[in-house]
Coordinates of C-alpha atoms in Angstrom, one line a residue:
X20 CA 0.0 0.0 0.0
X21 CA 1.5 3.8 -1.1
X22 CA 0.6 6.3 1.3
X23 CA 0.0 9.8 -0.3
X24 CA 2.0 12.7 1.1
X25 CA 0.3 14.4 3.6
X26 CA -2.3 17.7 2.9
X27 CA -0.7 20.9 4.2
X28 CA -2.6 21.2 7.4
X29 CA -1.5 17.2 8.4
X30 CA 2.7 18.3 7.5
X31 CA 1.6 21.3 10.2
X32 CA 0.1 18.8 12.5
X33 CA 3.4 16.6 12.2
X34 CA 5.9 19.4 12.1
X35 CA 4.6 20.4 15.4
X36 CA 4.0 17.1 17.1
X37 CA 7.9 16.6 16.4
X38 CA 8.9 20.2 17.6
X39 CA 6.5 18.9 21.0
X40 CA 8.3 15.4 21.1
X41 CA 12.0 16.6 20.7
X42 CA 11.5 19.3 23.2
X43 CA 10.4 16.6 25.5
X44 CA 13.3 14.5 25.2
X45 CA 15.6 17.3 25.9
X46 CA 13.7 17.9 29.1
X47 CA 13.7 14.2 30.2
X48 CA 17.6 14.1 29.4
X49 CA 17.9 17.3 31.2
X50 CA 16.0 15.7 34.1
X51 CA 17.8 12.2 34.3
X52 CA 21.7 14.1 34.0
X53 CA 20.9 16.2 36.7
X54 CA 23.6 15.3 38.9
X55 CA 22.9 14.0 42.8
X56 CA 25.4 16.9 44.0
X57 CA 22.2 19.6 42.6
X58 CA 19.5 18.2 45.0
X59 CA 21.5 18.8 48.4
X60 CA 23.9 16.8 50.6
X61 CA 22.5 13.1 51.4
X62 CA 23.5 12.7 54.8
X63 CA 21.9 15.6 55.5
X64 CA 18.6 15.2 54.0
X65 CA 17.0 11.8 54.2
X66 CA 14.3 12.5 51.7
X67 CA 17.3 12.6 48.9
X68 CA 17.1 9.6 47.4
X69 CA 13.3 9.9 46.8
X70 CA 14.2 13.0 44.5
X71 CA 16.4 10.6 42.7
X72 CA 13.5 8.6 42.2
X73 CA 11.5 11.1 41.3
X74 CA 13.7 12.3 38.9
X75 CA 14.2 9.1 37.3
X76 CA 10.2 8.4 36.8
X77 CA 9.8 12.4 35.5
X78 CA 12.4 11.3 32.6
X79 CA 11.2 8.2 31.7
X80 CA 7.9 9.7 31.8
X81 CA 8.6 12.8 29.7
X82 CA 10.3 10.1 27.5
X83 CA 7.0 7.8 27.3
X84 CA 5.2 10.8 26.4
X85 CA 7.4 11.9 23.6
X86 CA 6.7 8.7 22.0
X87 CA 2.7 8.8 22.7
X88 CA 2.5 12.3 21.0
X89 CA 4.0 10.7 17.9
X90 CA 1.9 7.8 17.9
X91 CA -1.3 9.7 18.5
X92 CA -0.4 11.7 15.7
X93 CA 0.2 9.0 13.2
X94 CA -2.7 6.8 14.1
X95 CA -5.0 10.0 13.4
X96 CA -3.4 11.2 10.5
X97 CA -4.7 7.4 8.7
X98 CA -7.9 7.2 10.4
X99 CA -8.4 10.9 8.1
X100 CA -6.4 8.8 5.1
X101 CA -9.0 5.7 5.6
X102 CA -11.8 8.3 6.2
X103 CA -10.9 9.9 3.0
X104 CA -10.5 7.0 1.1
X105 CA -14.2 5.9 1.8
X106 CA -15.5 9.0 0.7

């Protein structure tokens, strides 16, 4: 199967659901290099390695969510090919 190029308002669509998703990458590698020395002494503050695990699951979120925004964006962009395609 050949899938046309997209319409002008679908390359939009894409161009800025890939602006979105590298954007988020950047901020979940910013959030998981963030180095231990940033979020205090640890034998001062016993609640420092929670932030380190917090920090972990914000970047692997952030990452997760880069990827969903791309494949929301595909899986819409056919259902308007299929939808068009049926017309």
């Amino acid at each position: 199967m050949i899938l046309p190029p997209p319409d002008e308002s679908s390359q939009r669509t894409i161009k800025r659901s890939r602006v979105l998703s590298y954007v988020l990458v950047a901020v979940a590698a910013v959030m998981l290099s963030l180095r231990p020395e940033l979020l205090g002494d640890p034998q001062a503050q016993p609640w420092h390695a929670l932030l380190h695990v917090w920090r972990i699951v914000v970047g692997l979120l952030l990452g997760v969510a880069a990827l969903a925004v791309q494949v929301i964006v595909g899986v819409r962009w056919r259902q308007g090919l299929r939808k068009s395609a049926d017309d």
